[in-house]
Tab-separated table of C-alpha atoms in Angstrom:
chain	number	residue	atom	x	y	z
A	1	CYS	CA	-36.276	-4.390	9.834
A	2	LEU	CA	-37.925	-6.399	7.092
A	3	SER	CA	-39.699	-9.687	7.575
A	4	ALA	CA	-38.305	-12.689	5.705
A	5	SER	CA	-40.920	-12.384	2.949
A	6	ASP	CA	-40.416	-8.607	2.591
A	7	LEU	CA	-36.650	-9.061	2.525
A	8	ASN	CA	-36.900	-11.570	-0.331
A	9	LEU	CA	-39.188	-9.181	-2.182
A	10	ALA	CA	-36.795	-6.266	-1.677
A	11	LEU	CA	-33.853	-8.331	-2.957
A	12	ALA	CA	-35.862	-9.347	-6.013
A	13	VAL	CA	-36.704	-5.697	-6.712
A	14	VAL	CA	-33.021	-4.753	-6.413
A	15	HIS	CA	-31.941	-7.319	-8.991
A	16	LEU	CA	-34.823	-6.422	-11.287
A	17	LEU	CA	-33.828	-2.760	-11.019
A	18	VAL	CA	-30.266	-3.479	-12.084
A	19	GLU	CA	-31.378	-5.684	-14.985
A	20	THR	CA	-33.951	-3.285	-16.421
A	21	VAL	CA	-32.729	0.253	-15.669
A	22	GLN	CA	-30.005	1.979	-17.661
A	23	SER	CA	-26.747	2.577	-15.805
A	24	THR	CA	-27.103	6.333	-16.275
A	25	ASP	CA	-30.320	6.216	-14.263
A	26	LEU	CA	-28.713	4.416	-11.332
A	27	ASP	CA	-26.706	7.384	-10.087
A	28	LYS	CA	-29.191	8.298	-7.376
A	29	ASP	CA	-29.426	6.941	-3.851
A	30	VAL	CA	-31.829	4.071	-3.371
A	31	PHE	CA	-32.862	2.087	-0.322
A	32	LEU	CA	-31.193	-1.331	-0.162
A	33	PRO	CA	-31.315	-4.171	2.373
A	34	ASP	CA	-28.307	-4.138	4.669
A	35	SER	CA	-26.636	-7.090	6.381
A	36	ALA	CA	-29.210	-6.977	9.203
A	37	GLY	CA	-32.161	-7.087	6.797
A	38	CYS	CA	-33.043	-3.413	7.264
A	39	LEU	CA	-33.433	-0.818	4.516
A	40	SER	CA	-30.626	1.745	4.321
A	41	LEU	CA	-29.667	4.407	1.811
A	42	SER	CA	-27.050	3.152	-0.621
A	43	GLN	CA	-24.731	6.053	0.270
A	44	ASN	CA	-24.609	4.770	3.852
A	45	LEU	CA	-23.637	1.221	2.866
A	46	VAL	CA	-20.410	-0.472	1.802
A	47	TYR	CA	-19.722	-3.770	0.091
A	48	ASN	CA	-16.836	-5.913	1.266
A	49	ASP	CA	-14.100	-6.123	-1.371
A	50	SER	CA	-11.503	-6.952	1.271
A	51	ILE	CA	-10.250	-10.486	1.892
A	52	TRP	CA	-11.221	-10.338	5.535
A	53	GLN	CA	-14.101	-9.199	7.700
A	54	PRO	CA	-13.063	-5.927	9.381
A	55	PRO	CA	-14.303	-4.723	12.777
A	56	ALA	CA	-18.073	-4.133	12.857
A	57	GLN	CA	-17.976	-0.396	12.332
A	58	TYR	CA	-19.485	-0.332	8.845
A	59	THR	CA	-22.964	-1.058	7.572
A	60	PHE	CA	-22.627	-3.664	4.845
A	61	VAL	CA	-25.023	-4.280	2.017
A	62	HIS	CA	-26.946	-7.553	2.288
A	63	LYS	CA	-24.903	-10.656	1.459
A	64	ASN	CA	-27.312	-11.610	-1.364
A	65	ILE	CA	-26.453	-8.428	-3.240
A	66	SER	CA	-23.240	-9.083	-5.155
A	67	ASN	CA	-20.373	-6.608	-5.228
A	68	SER	CA	-20.977	-5.888	-8.915
A	69	VAL	CA	-24.645	-5.111	-8.292
A	70	ALA	CA	-23.815	-2.991	-5.251
A	71	LYS	CA	-21.253	-1.038	-7.253
A	72	ARG	CA	-23.810	-0.247	-9.961
A	73	LEU	CA	-26.155	1.054	-7.272
A	74	GLN	CA	-23.543	3.550	-6.027
A	75	VAL	CA	-22.535	1.557	-2.953
A	76	ARG	CA	-18.909	2.247	-2.067
A	77	SER	CA	-16.365	-0.514	-1.597
A	78	LEU	CA	-14.885	-1.086	1.850
A	79	ILE	CA	-11.349	-0.403	0.600
A	80	GLN	CA	-12.493	2.803	-1.059
A	81	HIS	CA	-14.348	3.869	2.079
A	82	VAL	CA	-11.403	3.253	4.405
A	83	LEU	CA	-8.658	4.585	2.159
A	84	SER	CA	-10.320	7.405	0.254
A	85	PRO	CA	-8.829	10.724	1.385
A	86	THR	CA	-10.657	12.553	4.137
A	87	THR	CA	-8.221	15.456	4.195
A	88	ASP	CA	-5.165	16.267	2.127
A	89	ASP	CA	-2.940	15.460	5.106
A	90	ASP	CA	-4.508	12.218	6.351
A	91	LEU	CA	-4.302	10.058	3.236
A	92	GLN	CA	-3.449	10.731	-0.368
A	93	PRO	CA	-2.353	8.930	-3.516
A	94	TYR	CA	1.410	9.026	-3.421
A	95	GLY	CA	4.348	8.340	-5.695
A	96	GLN	CA	5.784	9.180	-9.076
A	97	GLU	CA	3.288	10.223	-11.727
A	98	GLU	CA	4.745	8.304	-14.662
A	99	ARG	CA	5.036	4.567	-15.203
A	100	LEU	CA	8.367	3.689	-13.686
A	101	THR	CA	9.094	0.030	-14.252
A	102	SER	CA	11.072	0.265	-17.489
A	103	ARG	CA	13.152	3.215	-16.306
A	104	LEU	CA	13.840	1.570	-12.970
A	105	ALA	CA	14.925	-1.573	-14.790
A	106	GLY	CA	17.329	0.535	-16.832
A	107	LEU	CA	18.637	2.236	-13.719
A	108	LEU	CA	19.408	-1.106	-12.086
A	109	GLU	CA	21.609	-1.988	-15.044
A	110	VAL	CA	23.620	1.188	-14.422
A	111	TYR	CA	23.829	0.668	-10.663
A	112	PRO	CA	24.427	-3.058	-10.103
A	113	GLU	CA	23.554	-4.838	-6.889
A	114	GLY	CA	26.116	-5.152	-4.149
A	115	PRO	CA	27.204	-3.823	-0.743
A	116	SER	CA	27.159	-0.279	-2.162
A	117	ILE	CA	23.334	-0.327	-1.879
A	118	PHE	CA	23.595	-0.462	1.920
A	119	LYS	CA	26.348	2.145	1.960
A	120	GLU	CA	24.060	4.494	0.031
A	121	LEU	CA	21.260	3.948	2.551
A	122	VAL	CA	23.637	4.711	5.423
A	123	GLN	CA	24.773	7.858	3.623
A	124	ASN	CA	21.127	8.775	3.115
A	125	ALA	CA	20.537	8.545	6.872
A	126	ASP	CA	23.636	10.627	7.570
A	127	ASP	CA	22.395	13.317	5.177
A	128	ALA	CA	19.142	13.394	7.167
A	129	GLY	CA	21.047	14.039	10.390
A	130	ALA	CA	20.592	10.562	11.867
A	131	SER	CA	22.891	9.507	14.692
A	132	MET	CA	22.312	5.770	14.275
A	133	VAL	CA	21.433	3.264	11.556
A	134	HIS	CA	20.350	-0.376	11.889
A	135	ILE	CA	20.073	-2.827	8.987
A	136	ASP	CA	18.189	-6.047	9.737
A	137	LEU	CA	17.051	-9.070	7.767
A	138	ASN	CA	13.676	-10.249	9.093
A	139	LEU	CA	12.613	-13.735	7.960
A	140	VAL	CA	9.067	-13.676	9.376
A	141	ASN	CA	6.149	-14.547	7.104
A	142	TRP	CA	3.383	-12.248	8.335
A	143	GLY	CA	-0.354	-12.903	8.172
A	144	THR	CA	-2.136	-12.337	4.865
A	145	GLU	CA	-5.810	-12.056	5.789
A	146	SER	CA	-6.382	-8.574	7.256
A	147	ILE	CA	-4.319	-6.667	4.683
A	148	LEU	CA	-5.098	-4.011	2.094
A	149	GLY	CA	-5.794	-6.496	-0.673
A	150	GLU	CA	-5.112	-10.018	-1.872
A	151	SER	CA	-2.420	-8.780	-4.251
A	152	MET	CA	-0.335	-7.603	-1.266
A	153	GLN	CA	-0.032	-11.131	0.140
A	154	GLY	CA	3.261	-11.863	-1.602
A	155	TRP	CA	4.945	-8.899	0.107
A	156	GLN	CA	4.229	-10.102	3.659
A	157	GLY	CA	7.305	-12.320	3.709
A	158	PRO	CA	10.982	-11.862	4.617
A	159	ALA	CA	12.257	-8.313	4.297
A	160	ILE	CA	15.227	-6.030	4.777
A	161	TYR	CA	14.634	-3.321	7.374
A	162	VAL	CA	16.706	-0.146	7.482
A	163	TYR	CA	16.129	2.086	10.514
A	164	ASN	CA	17.528	5.480	11.392
A	165	ASP	CA	16.579	7.955	14.110
A	166	ALA	CA	15.853	10.917	11.821
A	167	VAL	CA	12.285	11.844	10.828
A	168	PHE	CA	11.104	12.606	7.301
A	169	LYS	CA	10.323	16.245	6.612
A	170	GLU	CA	7.626	17.135	4.097
A	171	LYS	CA	10.323	18.010	1.552
A	172	ASP	CA	11.664	14.456	1.922
A	173	PHE	CA	8.275	12.971	1.037
A	174	GLN	CA	8.089	15.340	-1.927
A	175	SER	CA	11.590	14.401	-3.061
A	176	LEU	CA	10.800	10.712	-2.890
A	177	ALA	CA	7.602	11.206	-4.900
A	178	SER	CA	9.374	13.147	-7.646
A	179	LEU	CA	12.126	10.635	-8.341
A	180	ALA	CA	10.979	9.993	-11.888
A	181	ASN	CA	10.218	13.533	-12.985
A	182	SER	CA	13.459	13.608	-14.971
A	183	LYS	CA	13.587	12.108	-18.438
A	184	LYS	CA	17.086	10.612	-18.338
A	185	ILE	CA	18.642	7.864	-16.264
A	186	ASP	CA	21.537	10.081	-15.118
A	187	GLU	CA	19.072	12.702	-13.910
A	188	LEU	CA	17.062	10.009	-12.146
A	189	GLY	CA	20.193	9.121	-10.203
A	190	SER	CA	20.897	12.669	-9.008
A	191	THR	CA	17.786	13.684	-7.106
A	192	GLY	CA	19.394	14.553	-3.760
A	193	ARG	CA	18.719	12.287	-0.786
A	194	PHE	CA	16.686	9.871	-2.891
A	195	GLY	CA	18.807	9.366	-5.980
A	196	CYS	CA	20.579	6.247	-7.211
A	197	GLY	CA	20.990	4.838	-3.697
A	198	TRP	CA	17.267	4.753	-3.085
A	199	ASN	CA	16.372	3.396	-6.505
A	200	SER	CA	18.888	0.598	-6.094
A	201	VAL	CA	16.602	-0.993	-3.492
A	202	TYR	CA	14.452	-2.163	-6.408
A	203	HIS	CA	17.074	-4.854	-6.864
A	204	PHE	CA	15.355	-6.524	-3.875
A	205	THR	CA	11.715	-5.523	-4.059
A	206	ASP	CA	8.865	-4.106	-6.115
A	207	VAL	CA	6.939	-2.672	-3.135
A	208	PRO	CA	9.168	-0.698	-0.759
A	209	SER	CA	7.572	1.075	2.192
A	210	ILE	CA	8.557	3.802	4.637
A	211	VAL	CA	7.306	4.647	8.121
A	212	SER	CA	8.310	8.048	9.455
A	213	GLY	CA	6.689	10.588	11.746
A	214	ASP	CA	2.917	10.344	11.339
A	215	PHE	CA	2.899	8.601	7.969
A	216	ILE	CA	3.429	5.311	6.195
A	217	VAL	CA	4.159	5.211	2.459
A	218	PHE	CA	3.841	2.243	0.106
A	219	LEU	CA	5.310	2.501	-3.401
A	220	ASP	CA	4.011	0.320	-6.226
A	221	PRO	CA	5.636	1.188	-9.586
A	222	HIS	CA	3.693	-1.621	-11.306
A	223	ARG	CA	0.339	-0.262	-10.034
A	224	VAL	CA	-0.904	-3.801	-9.495
A	225	TYR	CA	-0.295	-4.577	-5.822
A	226	LEU	CA	-1.942	-1.743	-3.903
A	227	PRO	CA	-5.761	-1.560	-4.132
A	228	GLY	CA	-6.808	0.230	-7.309
A	229	ALA	CA	-9.308	2.389	-5.444
A	230	ALA	CA	-6.543	3.581	-3.150
A	231	CYS	CA	-3.943	4.747	-5.682
A	232	SER	CA	-5.750	5.429	-8.934
A	233	SER	CA	-3.729	8.528	-9.837
A	234	ARG	CA	-0.195	7.656	-8.669
A	235	PRO	CA	1.702	4.394	-8.065
A	236	GLY	CA	1.769	4.616	-4.320
A	237	LEU	CA	-0.086	5.519	-1.177
A	238	LYS	CA	0.738	7.832	1.716
A	239	MET	CA	-1.368	7.273	4.841
A	240	LYS	CA	-1.468	9.048	8.166
A	241	PHE	CA	-1.450	6.256	10.740
A	242	ALA	CA	-0.800	8.335	13.857
A	243	GLY	CA	-4.053	8.829	15.739
A	244	SER	CA	-5.998	6.772	13.164
A	245	ARG	CA	-7.654	3.347	13.247
A	246	LEU	CA	-5.721	1.902	10.323
A	247	LYS	CA	-4.009	-0.654	12.533
A	248	ASP	CA	-7.392	-1.875	13.813
A	249	GLN	CA	-8.867	-2.004	10.322
A	250	PHE	CA	-5.953	-3.853	8.659
A	251	PRO	CA	-3.944	-5.305	11.564
A	252	GLN	CA	-1.825	-7.816	9.642
A	253	GLN	CA	-0.872	-5.231	7.016
A	254	PHE	CA	0.747	-3.049	9.664
A	255	GLU	CA	2.022	-5.798	11.964
A	256	PRO	CA	5.451	-5.949	10.228
A	257	TYR	CA	6.175	-2.413	11.497
A	258	CYS	CA	5.068	-2.930	15.113
A	259	ASN	CA	7.284	-3.591	18.115
A	260	ILE	CA	10.477	-2.738	16.284
A	261	PHE	CA	12.584	0.319	17.049
A	262	GLY	CA	9.761	1.622	19.268
A	263	CYS	CA	7.149	1.789	16.485
A	264	ASP	CA	3.537	0.819	17.296
A	265	MET	CA	1.688	2.175	14.204
A	266	VAL	CA	-0.672	4.111	16.488
A	267	ASN	CA	1.452	6.963	17.811
A	268	ARG	CA	3.843	9.220	15.961
A	269	PHE	CA	7.148	7.462	15.259
A	270	GLU	CA	10.258	9.517	15.968
A	271	GLY	CA	12.447	7.853	13.391
A	272	THR	CA	12.311	6.221	9.968
A	273	ILE	CA	11.879	2.578	8.997
A	274	PHE	CA	12.415	1.434	5.420
A	275	ARG	CA	10.998	-2.013	4.706
A	276	PHE	CA	12.055	-3.851	1.541
A	277	PRO	CA	10.128	-7.152	1.274
A	278	LEU	CA	12.144	-9.603	-0.783
A	279	ARG	CA	10.930	-10.554	-4.233
A	280	ASN	CA	10.254	-14.302	-4.256
A	281	ALA	CA	10.376	-16.563	-7.322
A	282	GLU	CA	6.678	-16.152	-8.154
A	283	LEU	CA	6.820	-12.367	-7.915
A	284	ALA	CA	10.072	-12.258	-9.885
A	285	GLU	CA	8.345	-13.885	-12.858
A	286	LYS	CA	5.859	-10.987	-12.934
A	287	SER	CA	8.335	-8.186	-12.281
A	288	GLU	CA	9.051	-5.659	-15.023
A	289	ILE	CA	11.817	-4.168	-12.874
A	290	LYS	CA	13.904	-7.256	-12.125
A	291	ASP	CA	12.461	-9.999	-14.311
A	292	GLY	CA	13.241	-13.492	-13.098
A	293	LYS	CA	15.484	-12.417	-10.215
A	294	PRO	CA	14.207	-13.508	-6.782
A	295	TYR	CA	16.046	-12.817	-3.548
A	296	SER	CA	16.588	-15.264	-0.710
A	297	GLU	CA	18.184	-15.041	2.734
A	298	GLN	CA	21.374	-16.482	1.288
A	299	ASP	CA	21.486	-13.854	-1.476
A	300	ILE	CA	21.266	-11.020	1.052
A	301	LEU	CA	23.891	-12.547	3.334
A	302	MET	CA	26.224	-12.869	0.361
A	303	LEU	CA	25.728	-9.164	-0.408
A	304	VAL	CA	26.522	-7.931	3.082
A	305	THR	CA	29.570	-10.168	3.428
A	306	ALA	CA	30.974	-9.392	-0.010
C-alpha cells in the first residue's frame, strides 16, 4: 500500500484528472486509492451511497474521493453493485411499465375504502388455493439505518400484514406486474387475481411489498422511494432472497418479514406475506395516489369493525 505522502499525491492526481479531463475520456479503468490506501482498479471498487456501513465484503474507494468524483471515474455505487441483476431470475426491475399514480388515484375513487378491501384479499387467497388467511396490524417502528435507501425510511413503520399459505406462481408475478397495461379504469379492475381488490390496498400505502416462495417484491408507483439504480426501468423491484445474502447486507430492510408465519428471509418461504406499510401524515402530503390522507391504527380498526 501507499505511504502517507504517496497517498496524498495519488489523491491529488485523481482530483486533477477529474478537473482537467473530458468526461468522455474517463470511461476507462484507472487505478484509484481504496479505503486501505492501496491502489485498485476502479472497476473493482465501490463507493458507499447507502446510509449505513454494510459488512466488510466490498472494497471501497478512499474516503477522500467523493461519490460524485468516484462516479465520474466509473466506480459503481454500493446499491448498484448489490442490487444490479446477476441473472434474470435472481433480481430484476419489477412492476408496471407506465406511470401509475394518477390512474391508481382514479381507481381509488371508483373503489372506496372499507371492509371490502379485506374481503377482496381473502378472496384473492382463496383463488390461489390457500387454506388459511391471517390479517394482522403490526405497530412496530423498524430500524431505518441498514435499509435500501434513505427514502425508504418512512415505510418502516406500522403496517397491515396479510398472510396466506399459498405460494406465488410465476404467472402470478407476471399478472401483478401487468396491472396497468390496460388503458381504462374498468379494465384495470378486471385483471384476474390482482384486479380491483389488489389496487384498493393503495388506500393505505404507496409502497406495498410481497414475500412468496424465493422472492420479495417491492412496488413503488411514484418511482421515488426505491433506489434509482435498482429500478430504473420499472416502478418496482423483484429480488431473490432465498439462498442470498440480502438479509446480511440490508438487515433492517428485511427485518419486518422475519419471524412471522415461519419466514426468515434466508430460506424459501412456503406461503405469501403481503405487507402494506401505512401512509403517515408526512408521506400523505407527497402522495399522488392518496393526497393528504394518512392512516393510523384507529383508522384501520374502524375499517375492520365497520
